Amino acid sequence: MANLLTQLPQRSIWHGWGDPEAKSVLPGYAWRALKLVRGVEPAAVNTPPVALDDVRLPEPAIDADAIEALRSAVGAEHVSTERLDRVEHAGGKSYPDLYRLRAGDGSHAPDAVVFPGTSDEVVAVLRACAANDVAVVPFGGGTSVVGGVDPVRGRFAAVISLDLRRLNRLLDLDETSMTAVLQPGMRGPEVEAALEPHGLTLGHFPQSFQQATVGGFLVTRSSGQASSGYGRFEENVVAVKLATPEGELSLGGRTPTSATAVGPKLIDVLIGSEGTLGVITEVTMQVHPAPTESEQATWAFPTFEQGLTAFRRLAQELGHGVMPDVSRLSDVEESLIVLAQASTGIPAMGYLGLRGMKHPCLGVFQWEDTDAADLAARRKRAERILKAEGGRKAPSSIAEHWMSHRFRGPYQRDHLMDRGIFVETLETATMWSNIPHLYAKVVEAIHASVGEKAVVQAHVSHLYDGGASLYFTFFSAAETDPLAQWSRVKCTVGDAIAAAGGTISHHHAVGTDHRPWAGEEIGDLGVRILRAVKNELDPSGILNPGKLLPDAGNTPDSAASPGPAERD
């Protein structure tokens, strides 16, 4: 647990991911391999971000009356129009967000950043903004990769970013019921540090763990890497308090999760609401005994299809609580990267080659438990299935390396962008029977849009009885207009996912980027239901305009939301 609880800096790097002191670069042999296999090579000259002072910012458009109302709500010292604060809140961590800032384009920056310290202050800010016609974008860790925290103005003349970092405490802990009341600004490591002395864990470890917040986890329907063991974040939500311009809404807390028959479960309307209905001020979560035992294992499969069958059987025959807590199956392309990055990569390739696996697909697993005998029994049951489906053991050090470096991926993106590489991720989910079809169609769409030389890799994770998630990473040389390149790819692949029967997002959420496909997925009547709820809680429409709800009257003022290709 120690590596998860490392003290984090107060500020994240404004033009990249996470800790300004942390870097992750591709070694020379990796660049040589990419050039040899795919023709991908770094730019001859580094293209680092511009200096902070060179970021072009518009003058704040918020008027004096609105600023004074905000200062009255939270105190003058907690309302900022300083350059660094505005730049840090000019977007999330999507490729377009980062590319614009790296190039010195701060045109999306909010007019002010407000830092409330209590639930009452949040309500006061929202009422002040509603009275002064100012849009509000709730901001936690700022890790959205789909435009979820971009300060879109919509029809409003001014927009603020509402940063929740001061709401970062464990408010209550019921050790008998194993529930914890958390404020929304707590980041992943802060939650674990607060629970660790009590022998408890939240068990939620997405790749954004080190930076993302409790509020962000909730409003995006986040799913952590150990979701097969602890469940998705939403499955552990017991109660939520929401601040709105109309007052505070409190739902849940009388019973365990889902243990009530009092009508539809309204709390689910808040989960995944992406800051469009209100601002989360408290979350009560079911927590779990912290594991005392942990083991990793690596298995290799001759084909991706055989690996899929093995993973499906893990989910359907073992189920939650028995199957591995972390289960991740990489395709051939990603397996090569995993092997190359692990110190045992070359010996492992020779070992697997002798067993007839010229192009293996790797499965990475972790089991966690509070009892060594129970863990061993669970592992034995899983390994019987893996072996029956053609799997063979590979060095466990490969899985151990992946687990110890699992939060480093976004830092590598920064390095790739420095070297003129276009890099993006996307994710979806579907039923087991449809995974091979969806996988093939997405890979085909990426290559059709980016080019055959693009590196496209994928993995399956987050296992359910009926299906699983597919996560893709791809990169190639950046074109002369990388934003146009990104928009073209996003449109093509989004259309392919929808046509092939996948969800437009399994855990990244909707934001601005996925709005058109979200509307198609939930249907016109579903959109009308969500609009009706928003009209009740946010009648003036100030909350996070341009997000989640398609064609709701507040559309993005940029190319951040490309829409399906036929709508361009």
XYZ file of C-alpha atoms in Angstrom:
568
model
C 0.000 0.000 0.000
C 2.919 2.345 0.567
C 3.308 3.205 -3.128
C -0.389 4.173 -3.250
C -0.077 6.591 -0.343
C 2.825 8.656 -1.631
C 2.397 12.305 -0.729
C 1.028 14.122 -3.749
C 1.824 17.700 -4.761
C -0.877 20.317 -4.270
C -0.753 21.212 -7.943
C -0.746 19.014 -11.024
C 1.267 19.920 -14.080
C -0.844 22.318 -16.173
C 0.190 20.987 -19.593
C 0.279 17.256 -18.822
C -0.515 14.557 -16.339
C -0.116 14.574 -12.587
C 3.036 15.252 -10.623
C 5.360 17.798 -12.278
C 8.322 15.846 -10.899
C 7.231 12.506 -12.390
C 8.317 11.549 -15.884
C 8.011 8.376 -17.918
C 9.887 8.108 -21.185
C 10.140 5.409 -23.818
C 13.634 3.905 -23.924
C 15.637 4.009 -27.123
C 15.046 0.345 -27.934
C 11.280 0.943 -27.827
C 11.551 3.765 -30.370
C 13.721 1.569 -32.604
C 11.171 -1.244 -32.410
C 8.304 1.113 -33.278
C 10.185 2.450 -36.285
C 11.089 -1.042 -37.494
C 7.635 -2.601 -37.054
C 5.308 0.331 -37.700
C 7.373 3.103 -39.190
C 6.620 5.325 -36.204
C 9.524 7.516 -35.187
C 9.825 10.589 -32.996
C 10.106 14.064 -34.412
C 13.678 15.190 -35.008
C 13.227 18.012 -32.503
C 11.348 17.943 -29.223
C 8.167 20.015 -29.121
C 7.853 20.914 -25.420
C 4.997 23.025 -24.068
C 5.249 26.794 -24.156
C 6.116 28.630 -20.960
C 3.240 29.508 -18.648
C 3.676 33.229 -19.371
C 3.293 32.516 -23.092
C -0.149 30.927 -22.783
C -2.602 33.281 -24.463
C -5.487 34.082 -22.100
C -8.547 36.219 -22.767
C -9.389 38.921 -20.278
C -11.834 37.670 -17.611
C -15.384 38.297 -18.827
C -17.017 38.096 -15.416
C -18.408 41.393 -14.130
C -17.697 43.105 -10.815
C -21.082 42.285 -9.281
C -20.612 38.555 -9.896
C -17.080 38.619 -8.472
C -18.312 40.397 -5.361
C -21.134 37.865 -4.909
C -18.632 35.003 -5.147
C -16.301 36.645 -2.657
C -19.200 37.044 -0.254
C -19.973 33.332 -0.637
C -16.496 31.876 0.008
C -14.209 34.726 1.076
C -12.115 36.939 -1.180
C -9.012 34.759 -0.749
C -10.861 31.814 -2.327
C -11.795 33.545 -5.577
C -8.979 33.697 -8.114
C -8.443 35.232 -11.526
C -4.695 34.520 -11.440
C -3.019 33.191 -14.595
C -1.915 29.828 -13.170
C -5.309 29.030 -11.658
C -7.122 29.867 -14.886
C -4.680 27.850 -17.013
C -4.866 24.836 -14.702
C -8.657 24.839 -15.076
C -8.754 25.466 -18.833
C -9.692 21.846 -19.483
C -9.118 18.270 -18.427
C -6.543 15.792 -19.716
C -7.884 14.849 -23.137
C -5.573 15.059 -26.139
C -7.242 18.278 -27.436
C -7.120 19.862 -23.964
C -3.411 19.199 -23.603
C -2.485 20.014 -27.188
C -4.128 23.435 -27.009
C -2.382 24.367 -23.782
C 0.985 23.017 -24.916
C 0.640 25.241 -27.993
C -0.183 28.265 -25.838
C -3.930 28.401 -26.531
C -5.665 29.302 -23.266
C -8.858 30.547 -24.897
C -10.934 27.936 -23.050
C -9.844 29.146 -19.600
C -12.563 30.058 -17.083
C -13.034 33.672 -16.093
C -12.419 32.834 -12.429
C -11.727 29.853 -10.179
C -13.646 29.506 -6.906
C -12.585 27.279 -3.983
C -15.497 26.601 -1.571
C -14.774 25.054 1.826
C -18.220 23.852 2.989
C -21.468 22.501 1.586
C -23.195 25.766 2.473
C -20.574 27.704 0.522
C -21.186 25.512 -2.524
C -24.920 26.282 -2.392
C -24.143 29.984 -1.946
C -21.848 29.965 -4.995
C -24.482 28.263 -7.136
C -27.149 30.753 -6.104
C -24.807 33.671 -6.775
C -24.022 32.314 -10.239
C -27.685 31.698 -11.025
C -28.492 35.283 -9.989
C -25.645 36.692 -12.098
C -26.028 34.441 -15.155
C -22.636 32.730 -14.746
C -21.983 29.129 -15.830
C -20.418 26.754 -13.261
C -18.104 23.849 -14.053
C -17.451 21.572 -11.028
C -13.769 20.545 -10.894
C -12.230 17.716 -8.857
C -8.939 16.213 -10.003
C -9.344 17.545 -13.541
C -8.570 14.138 -15.064
C -11.456 13.933 -17.549
C -10.342 12.715 -20.979
C -13.701 13.428 -22.658
C -14.074 17.185 -22.084
C -16.009 16.723 -18.856
C -14.434 19.681 -17.034
C -13.853 21.967 -19.999
C -15.201 25.433 -19.059
C -17.842 25.646 -21.774
C -19.844 28.888 -21.584
C -22.834 27.905 -23.643
C -25.239 30.871 -23.688
C -23.579 32.510 -20.676
C -21.255 35.500 -20.888
C -19.029 34.190 -18.075
C -17.981 30.816 -16.651
C -16.240 29.807 -13.420
C -14.470 26.627 -12.429
C -15.655 25.399 -9.020
C -12.640 23.619 -7.533
C -13.525 21.261 -4.667
C -10.014 20.605 -3.329
C -10.820 22.169 0.076
C -13.609 19.611 0.620
C -11.144 16.807 1.279
C -11.908 15.148 4.626
C -13.213 11.860 5.957
C -16.277 13.091 7.848
C -17.428 9.885 9.540
C -16.621 6.196 9.714
C -19.036 3.476 10.821
C -16.739 0.527 11.433
C -19.645 -1.763 12.317
C -21.477 -1.163 9.038
C -18.174 -0.492 7.220
C -19.314 2.779 5.665
C -17.331 5.990 5.270
C -18.642 9.515 4.685
C -16.239 11.243 2.312
C -16.037 14.759 0.951
C -15.875 15.008 -2.853
C -12.452 16.665 -3.136
C -10.558 13.715 -1.601
C -8.180 12.159 -4.106
C -7.670 8.417 -4.288
C -4.499 8.277 -2.141
C -6.075 10.594 0.456
C -9.029 8.235 0.844
C -6.761 5.207 1.280
C -4.554 7.081 3.761
C -7.618 7.942 5.865
C -8.933 4.361 5.833
C -5.644 2.510 6.263
C -5.332 3.026 10.064
C -8.701 1.308 10.423
C -7.705 -1.686 8.313
C -10.107 -0.665 5.538
C -9.957 0.211 1.844
C -12.259 1.749 -0.718
C -10.834 -0.700 -3.261
C -11.153 1.765 -6.139
C -7.981 2.044 -8.231
C -8.539 3.448 -11.741
C -5.520 4.603 -13.729
C -6.402 8.142 -12.617
C -6.269 7.031 -8.945
C -3.464 9.363 -7.896
C -5.183 12.504 -9.201
C -8.936 11.873 -9.476
C -11.391 12.588 -6.661
C -14.323 10.919 -4.931
C -16.764 13.357 -6.536
C -15.274 12.676 -9.947
C -15.484 8.914 -9.429
C -19.189 9.229 -8.656
C -20.326 11.604 -11.380
C -18.510 9.655 -14.141
C -19.559 6.127 -13.080
C -15.895 5.281 -12.609
C -14.627 1.707 -12.648
C -11.328 0.787 -10.996
C -8.810 -1.822 -12.106
C -9.912 -4.112 -9.242
C -13.603 -3.840 -10.115
C -13.847 -7.615 -10.559
C -13.138 -7.879 -6.840
C -14.543 -4.732 -5.205
C -17.128 -3.776 -7.822
C -17.585 -0.554 -9.743
C -17.618 2.657 -7.711
C -21.389 3.042 -8.128
C -22.024 -0.416 -6.644
C -20.601 0.809 -3.330
C -22.450 4.132 -3.084
C -24.716 4.238 -0.015
C -25.739 7.918 0.133
C -25.131 11.193 -1.696
C -25.608 14.866 -0.831
C -25.960 17.223 -3.770
C -25.856 21.036 -3.743
C -28.059 22.680 -6.375
C -29.209 26.232 -7.101
C -32.545 25.106 -5.623
C -30.980 23.888 -2.353
C -29.542 20.603 -1.081
C -30.741 17.146 -2.126
C -29.923 14.196 0.161
C -30.535 10.628 -1.033
C -29.800 7.228 0.511
C -28.198 6.346 3.832
C -31.063 4.557 5.591
C -30.208 1.107 4.241
C -27.352 -0.735 2.537
C -26.981 -0.175 -1.203
C -30.145 -1.138 -3.122
C -31.876 -2.446 0.038
C -35.058 -0.425 -0.386
C -38.273 -0.731 -2.377
C -39.330 2.912 -2.040
C -39.852 3.641 -5.710
C -37.169 4.096 -8.377
C -33.650 4.469 -7.059
C -33.239 8.227 -7.439
C -29.656 8.156 -6.228
C -28.752 6.547 -9.561
C -29.793 9.760 -11.318
C -26.956 11.550 -9.512
C -24.394 8.838 -10.247
C -23.051 9.631 -13.709
C -24.634 13.094 -13.805
C -21.272 14.754 -14.626
C -21.932 17.963 -12.712
C -24.969 18.875 -14.822
C -27.518 18.435 -12.004
C -25.605 19.774 -9.018
C -22.355 19.572 -7.076
C -21.595 16.537 -4.900
C -20.763 17.647 -1.342
C -20.797 14.294 0.530
C -20.658 10.634 -0.462
C -21.234 7.702 1.875
C -19.410 4.633 0.588
C -19.361 0.969 1.500
C -15.740 0.169 2.337
C -13.971 -3.169 2.647
C -11.408 -4.948 4.815
C -7.961 -4.049 3.523
C -6.222 -7.114 2.087
C -3.311 -8.597 3.958
C -2.425 -11.080 1.216
C -1.707 -10.339 -2.430
C -0.407 -12.404 -5.330
C 0.173 -11.678 -9.001
C 0.309 -14.055 -11.930
C 0.885 -13.898 -15.679
C -0.660 -16.320 -18.146
C -0.253 -16.464 -21.915
C -2.779 -17.636 -24.486
C -2.091 -18.750 -28.072
C -4.861 -16.481 -29.396
C -6.961 -13.552 -28.232
C -10.101 -15.657 -28.751
C -8.871 -18.369 -26.375
C -8.078 -15.734 -23.795
C -11.582 -14.283 -24.141
C -13.128 -17.684 -23.493
C -10.994 -18.143 -20.389
C -11.927 -14.697 -19.058
C -15.624 -15.304 -19.722
C -15.458 -18.527 -17.743
C -13.724 -16.743 -14.864
C -16.620 -14.300 -14.651
C -19.449 -16.762 -15.164
C -18.174 -19.772 -13.222
C -16.353 -18.051 -10.354
C -18.023 -14.654 -10.049
C -17.228 -11.693 -7.794
C -15.393 -12.550 -4.618
C -13.785 -15.641 -6.134
C -12.331 -14.661 -9.506
C -9.160 -12.539 -9.519
C -9.639 -8.984 -8.279
C -7.677 -7.681 -11.262
C -8.073 -9.492 -14.593
C -6.652 -7.970 -17.763
C -6.213 -9.662 -21.152
C -4.002 -7.896 -23.704
C -4.179 -8.455 -27.455
C -1.045 -9.285 -29.439
C 0.028 -5.646 -29.924
C -0.380 -4.695 -26.265
C 1.252 -7.941 -25.127
C 4.381 -6.982 -27.038
C 4.478 -3.662 -25.178
C 3.871 -5.338 -21.814
C 6.664 -7.825 -22.481
C 9.056 -5.140 -23.701
C 8.535 -3.001 -20.608
C 9.000 -5.897 -18.175
C 12.603 -6.803 -17.387
C 11.833 -10.468 -18.140
C 10.310 -9.649 -21.530
C 12.961 -11.240 -23.762
C 13.359 -14.468 -21.729
C 9.570 -14.754 -21.550
C 9.257 -14.511 -25.330
C 11.722 -17.364 -25.691
C 9.895 -19.416 -23.063
C 6.536 -18.921 -24.769
C 7.989 -19.464 -28.232
C 9.186 -22.917 -27.218
C 5.580 -23.704 -26.309
C 4.284 -22.747 -29.723
C 3.147 -19.228 -28.866
C 4.739 -17.020 -31.489
C 2.267 -14.204 -30.871
C 0.973 -14.681 -27.310
C -1.792 -12.724 -25.661
C -0.985 -12.021 -22.024
C -3.326 -12.195 -19.074
C -2.318 -10.224 -15.979
C -3.973 -11.141 -12.681
C -3.965 -10.069 -9.061
C -5.692 -11.762 -6.139
C -6.224 -9.941 -2.844
C -7.547 -11.429 0.375
C -7.401 -11.320 4.146
C -6.675 -15.050 4.388
C -3.770 -16.820 2.679
C -5.582 -20.153 2.433
C -8.643 -18.561 0.842
C -6.450 -16.717 -1.651
C -4.646 -19.933 -2.595
C -7.963 -21.740 -3.103
C -9.297 -18.930 -5.301
C -6.135 -18.879 -7.356
C -6.217 -22.643 -7.850
C -9.811 -22.543 -9.129
C -8.965 -19.773 -11.574
C -5.843 -21.489 -12.852
C -7.777 -24.677 -13.640
C -9.951 -22.624 -15.995
C -7.006 -20.774 -17.533
C -5.167 -24.011 -18.231
C -8.258 -25.693 -19.679
C -8.547 -22.896 -22.241
C -4.992 -23.243 -23.508
C -3.315 -20.830 -21.129
C 0.248 -21.358 -19.962
C 2.023 -19.760 -17.028
C 4.497 -17.003 -17.794
C 6.864 -15.295 -15.333
C 4.868 -13.646 -12.541
C 7.375 -10.780 -12.645
C 5.569 -9.506 -15.778
C 2.357 -9.031 -13.791
C 4.309 -7.641 -10.844
C 5.942 -5.070 -13.121
C 2.586 -4.074 -14.602
C 1.020 -3.695 -11.148
C 3.867 -1.535 -9.868
C 3.755 0.724 -12.950
C 0.010 0.766 -13.616
C -0.436 4.484 -12.889
C 2.442 5.545 -15.155
C 0.725 5.280 -18.543
C -0.538 8.882 -18.769
C 2.971 10.200 -18.112
C 4.188 8.346 -21.201
C 1.588 10.204 -23.250
C 3.263 13.488 -22.259
C 6.581 12.135 -23.502
C 5.041 10.967 -26.790
C 3.470 14.387 -27.354
C 6.877 15.976 -26.719
C 8.169 13.896 -29.630
C 5.408 14.812 -32.084
C 3.285 11.698 -31.634
C -0.501 11.692 -31.825
C -1.758 9.432 -29.011
C -5.266 8.665 -27.791
C -7.246 6.160 -25.747
C -10.877 5.078 -25.894
C -12.980 2.460 -24.205
C -16.278 0.663 -24.625
C -18.071 -2.446 -23.385
C -20.349 -5.093 -24.827
C -21.665 -8.619 -24.318
C -19.276 -11.564 -24.465
C -20.803 -12.826 -27.709
C -20.161 -9.453 -29.379
C -16.626 -8.716 -28.144
C -14.749 -10.250 -31.130
C -16.947 -8.328 -33.602
C -16.674 -5.019 -31.728
C -12.915 -5.425 -31.275
C -12.380 -6.067 -35.004
C -14.563 -3.140 -36.086
C -12.846 -0.650 -33.760
C -9.347 -1.719 -34.837
C -10.467 -1.458 -38.471
C -11.926 2.025 -37.901
C -8.777 3.310 -36.184
C -6.544 2.106 -38.997
C -8.935 3.506 -41.611
C -8.792 6.906 -39.948
C -5.189 7.127 -38.726
C -3.419 4.866 -41.206
C -2.208 1.297 -41.395
C 1.082 2.205 -39.713
C -0.660 3.329 -36.529
C 0.072 1.311 -33.417
C -3.272 -0.002 -32.135
C -3.406 -2.045 -28.953
C -6.248 -3.181 -26.734
C -7.133 -5.112 -23.613
C -10.193 -6.657 -21.994
C -10.874 -5.916 -18.324
C -13.749 -5.221 -15.894
C -15.423 -8.615 -16.161
C -19.167 -9.201 -15.778
C -21.334 -12.284 -16.173
C -22.647 -10.966 -19.480
C -19.653 -9.167 -20.941
C -16.606 -6.973 -20.375
C -14.877 -3.722 -21.245
C -12.575 -3.155 -24.215
C -9.900 -0.457 -23.859
C -7.859 0.787 -26.831
C -4.648 2.819 -27.008
C -3.344 3.985 -30.370
C -0.701 6.342 -31.673
C 0.997 7.486 -34.860
C 2.878 10.477 -36.191
C 0.929 13.706 -35.627
C -0.356 15.439 -38.771
C 0.099 19.150 -39.466
C -3.277 19.806 -37.772
C -3.450 17.364 -34.839
C -6.826 18.692 -33.625
C -8.419 17.993 -37.003
C -6.753 14.574 -36.924
C -8.216 13.892 -33.495
C -11.713 15.024 -34.510
C -11.665 12.822 -37.616
C -10.591 9.768 -35.617
C -13.110 10.427 -32.842
C -15.980 10.653 -35.319
C -14.970 7.538 -37.242
C -14.380 5.370 -34.187
C -17.448 6.644 -32.309
C -19.611 5.713 -35.276
C -17.938 2.297 -35.468
C -18.556 1.571 -31.781
C -22.226 2.527 -32.054
C -22.719 0.514 -35.257
C -21.010 -2.539 -33.773
C -23.216 -2.617 -30.673
C -20.864 -1.231 -28.030
C -21.548 1.473 -25.461
C -19.928 4.805 -26.242
C -18.315 4.745 -22.786
C -17.776 2.147 -20.074
C -16.037 4.423 -17.550
C -14.685 7.593 -19.183
C -18.191 9.159 -19.203
C -19.818 11.437 -21.789
C -18.468 14.966 -21.338
C -18.470 16.956 -24.563
C -16.818 14.299 -26.702
C -19.473 11.566 -26.495
C -22.676 13.621 -26.365
C -24.070 12.784 -29.825
C -23.637 9.048 -29.383
C -24.996 9.199 -25.822
C -28.229 10.615 -27.182
C -28.488 7.793 -29.687
C -27.778 5.256 -26.945
C -30.427 6.374 -24.434
C -32.981 7.577 -26.990
C -35.024 10.738 -27.329
C -37.337 9.899 -24.445
C -34.390 9.144 -22.188
C -32.858 12.518 -23.036
C -36.183 14.214 -22.236
C -36.258 12.523 -18.823
C -32.772 13.803 -17.997
C -33.668 17.290 -19.203
C -36.736 17.281 -16.966
C -34.614 16.412 -13.925
C -32.103 19.130 -14.826
C -34.885 21.698 -15.181
C -36.029 20.921 -11.634
C -32.591 21.089 -10.016
C -30.948 23.699 -12.266
C -33.720 25.764 -13.884
C -31.341 28.461 -15.136
C -29.052 25.868 -16.750
C -25.804 27.154 -15.213
C -24.373 23.742 -14.287
C -21.725 22.361 -16.646
C -23.363 23.422 -19.913
C -22.500 21.522 -23.061
C -21.952 18.211 -21.240
C -23.867 14.909 -21.147
C -27.231 16.113 -22.515
C -27.295 16.203 -26.336
C -28.656 19.324 -28.015
C -29.817 20.768 -24.707
C -29.494 24.369 -25.844
C -25.963 24.820 -24.457
C -23.534 23.527 -27.037
C -19.736 23.656 -26.910
C -18.128 26.740 -28.406
C -15.282 24.721 -29.924
C -14.541 21.618 -31.937
C -14.259 19.594 -28.725
C -17.493 17.715 -29.457
C -17.101 16.359 -32.993
C -20.336 14.429 -33.330
C -20.876 11.470 -35.646
C -19.195 11.722 -39.008
C -22.429 12.217 -40.909
C -23.179 15.309 -38.810
C -19.972 17.153 -39.652
